[in-house]
CSV table of C-alpha atoms in Angstrom, one decimal:
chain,number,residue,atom,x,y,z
A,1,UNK,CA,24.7,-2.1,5.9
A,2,UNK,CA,20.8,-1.5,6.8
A,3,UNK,CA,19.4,-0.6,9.9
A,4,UNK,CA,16.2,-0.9,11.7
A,5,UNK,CA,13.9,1.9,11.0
A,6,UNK,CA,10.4,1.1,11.5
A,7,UNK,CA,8.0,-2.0,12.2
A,8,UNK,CA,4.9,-1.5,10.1
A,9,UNK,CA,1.7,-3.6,10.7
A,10,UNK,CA,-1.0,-3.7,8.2
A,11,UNK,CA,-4.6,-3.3,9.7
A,12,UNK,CA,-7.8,-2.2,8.8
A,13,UNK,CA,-8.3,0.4,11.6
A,14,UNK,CA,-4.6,2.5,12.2
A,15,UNK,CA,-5.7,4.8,15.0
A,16,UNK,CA,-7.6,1.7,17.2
A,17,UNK,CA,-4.7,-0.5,16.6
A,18,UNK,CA,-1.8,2.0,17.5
A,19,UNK,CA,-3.7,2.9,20.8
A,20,UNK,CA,-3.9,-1.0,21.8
A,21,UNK,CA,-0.4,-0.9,21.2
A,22,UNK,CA,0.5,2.5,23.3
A,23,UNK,CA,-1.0,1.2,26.2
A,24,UNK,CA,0.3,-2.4,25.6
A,25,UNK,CA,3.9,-0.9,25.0
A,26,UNK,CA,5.6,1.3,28.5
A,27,UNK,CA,8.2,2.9,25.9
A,28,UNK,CA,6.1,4.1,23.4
A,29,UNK,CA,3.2,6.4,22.2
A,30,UNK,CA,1.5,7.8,19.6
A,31,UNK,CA,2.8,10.9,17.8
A,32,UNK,CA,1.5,14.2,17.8
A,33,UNK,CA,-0.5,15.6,15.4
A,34,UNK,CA,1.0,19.0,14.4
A,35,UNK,CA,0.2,21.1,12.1
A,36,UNK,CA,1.8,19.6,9.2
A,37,UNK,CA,0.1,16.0,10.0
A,38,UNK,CA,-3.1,17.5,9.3
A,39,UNK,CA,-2.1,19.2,6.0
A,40,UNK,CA,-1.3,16.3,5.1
A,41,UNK,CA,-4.3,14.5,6.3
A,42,UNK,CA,-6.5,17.5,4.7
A,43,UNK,CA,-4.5,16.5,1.5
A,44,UNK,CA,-5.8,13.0,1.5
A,45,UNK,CA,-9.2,14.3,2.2
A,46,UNK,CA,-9.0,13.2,5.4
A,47,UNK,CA,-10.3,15.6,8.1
A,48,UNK,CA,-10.1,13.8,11.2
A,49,UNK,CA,-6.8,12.1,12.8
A,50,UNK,CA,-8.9,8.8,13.4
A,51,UNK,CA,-9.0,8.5,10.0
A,52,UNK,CA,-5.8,8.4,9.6
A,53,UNK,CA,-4.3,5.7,7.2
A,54,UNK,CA,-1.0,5.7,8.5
A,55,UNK,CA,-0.7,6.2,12.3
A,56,UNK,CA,2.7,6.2,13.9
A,57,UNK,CA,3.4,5.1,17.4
A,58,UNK,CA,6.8,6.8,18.6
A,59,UNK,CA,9.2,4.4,20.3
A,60,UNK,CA,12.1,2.8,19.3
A,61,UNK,CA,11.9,0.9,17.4
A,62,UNK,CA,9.0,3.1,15.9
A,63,UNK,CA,6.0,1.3,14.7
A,64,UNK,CA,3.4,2.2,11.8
A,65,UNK,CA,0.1,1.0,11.7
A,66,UNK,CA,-1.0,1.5,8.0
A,67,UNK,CA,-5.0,0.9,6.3
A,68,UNK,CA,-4.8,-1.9,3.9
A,69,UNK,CA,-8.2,-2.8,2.7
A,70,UNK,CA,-7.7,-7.1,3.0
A,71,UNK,CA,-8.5,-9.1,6.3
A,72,UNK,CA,-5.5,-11.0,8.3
A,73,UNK,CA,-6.0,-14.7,7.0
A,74,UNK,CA,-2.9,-16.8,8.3
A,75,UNK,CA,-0.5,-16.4,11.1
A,76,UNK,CA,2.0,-13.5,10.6
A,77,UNK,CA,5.7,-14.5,9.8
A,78,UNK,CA,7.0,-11.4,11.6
A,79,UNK,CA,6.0,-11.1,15.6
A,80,UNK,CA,6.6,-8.3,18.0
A,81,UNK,CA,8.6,-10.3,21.5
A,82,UNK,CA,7.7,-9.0,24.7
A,83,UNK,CA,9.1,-9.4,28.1
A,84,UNK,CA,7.7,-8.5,31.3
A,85,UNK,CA,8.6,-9.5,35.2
A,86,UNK,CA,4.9,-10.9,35.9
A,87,UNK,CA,3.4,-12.9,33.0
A,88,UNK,CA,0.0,-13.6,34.3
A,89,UNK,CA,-0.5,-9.7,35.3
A,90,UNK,CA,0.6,-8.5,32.1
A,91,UNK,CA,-1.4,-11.5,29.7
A,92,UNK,CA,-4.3,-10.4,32.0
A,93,UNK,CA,-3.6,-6.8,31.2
A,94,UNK,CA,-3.5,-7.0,27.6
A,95,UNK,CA,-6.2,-9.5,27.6
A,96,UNK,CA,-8.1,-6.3,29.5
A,97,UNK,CA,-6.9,-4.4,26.6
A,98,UNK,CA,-8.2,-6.5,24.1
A,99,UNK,CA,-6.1,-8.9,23.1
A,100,UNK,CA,-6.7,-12.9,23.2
A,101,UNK,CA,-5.0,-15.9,24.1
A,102,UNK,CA,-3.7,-17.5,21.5
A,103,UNK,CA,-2.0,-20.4,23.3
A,104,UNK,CA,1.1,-21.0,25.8
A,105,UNK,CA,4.0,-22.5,25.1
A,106,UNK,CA,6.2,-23.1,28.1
A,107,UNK,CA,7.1,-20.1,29.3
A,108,UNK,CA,6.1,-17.9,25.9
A,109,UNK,CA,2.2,-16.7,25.4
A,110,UNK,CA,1.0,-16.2,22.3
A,111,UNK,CA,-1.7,-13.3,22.1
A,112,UNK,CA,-3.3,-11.5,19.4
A,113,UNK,CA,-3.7,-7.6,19.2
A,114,UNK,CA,-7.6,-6.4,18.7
A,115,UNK,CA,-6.8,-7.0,14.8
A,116,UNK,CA,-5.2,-11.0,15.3
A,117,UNK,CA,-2.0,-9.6,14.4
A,118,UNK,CA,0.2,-12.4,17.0
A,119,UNK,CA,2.8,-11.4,19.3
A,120,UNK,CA,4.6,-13.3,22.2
A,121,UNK,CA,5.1,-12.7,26.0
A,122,UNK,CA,7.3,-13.9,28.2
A,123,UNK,CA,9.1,-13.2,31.6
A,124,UNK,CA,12.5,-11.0,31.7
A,125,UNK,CA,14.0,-14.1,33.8
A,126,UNK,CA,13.7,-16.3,30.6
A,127,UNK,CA,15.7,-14.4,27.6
A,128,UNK,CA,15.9,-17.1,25.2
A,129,UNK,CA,12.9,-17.0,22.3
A,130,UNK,CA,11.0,-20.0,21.7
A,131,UNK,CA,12.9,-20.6,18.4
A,132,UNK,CA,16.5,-20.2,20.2
């Protein structure tokens, strides 16, 4: 039977994107860059960690944020749920962050990351999704 591994979001800038998402995210951060990271950043020709094509934010579950040279066009099929205890302080700090309103439905927000990548937001006290 298979088992969660990572999420991976396509973007055009890795390193911005998974730093939006650190700071959204309490339980997460971005991974280290050891020694063997930058060999094998060197061996893509790549000598600085911004660069990076494929950044990975350390959490579980763990997410990837990986270069793909194509624009978002249309709304993602996959979202990222979050919960919170104070919807309007946290919309207002992720909007701080970067992200945007997308609309509000009942008690769910939809946002968008600093790339339009869509994600939803909703109190702890209401643990049913908006599809449920």
């Amino acid at each position: 039977m298979a088992r969660m591994h990572d999420v991976v979001i396509d973007c055009a800038h890795p390193s911005a994107l998974a730093r939006f998402w650190a700071q959204a995210l309490d339980d997460h951060e971005l991974a280290p860059y050891g020694e063997v990271e930058l060999a094998r950043l060197r061996a893509l020709g790549v000598d600085d960690p911004e660069d990076d094509p494929s950044v990975l934010l350390d959490g579980s579950p763990r997410f990837f944020f990986n270069r793909v040279p194509e624009p978002k066009t249309v709304k993602n099929r996959v979202h990222v749920d979050l919960w919170c205890d104070d919807v309007e302080a946290e919309v207002a700090r992720l909007v701080g962050l970067g992200a945007s309103v997308v609309s509000r439905d009942g008690i769910w927000f939809v946002l968008a990351d600093p790339e339009g990548n869509e994600f939803c937001l909703s109190s702890t006290e209401h643990p049913l999704s908006p599809e449920a």
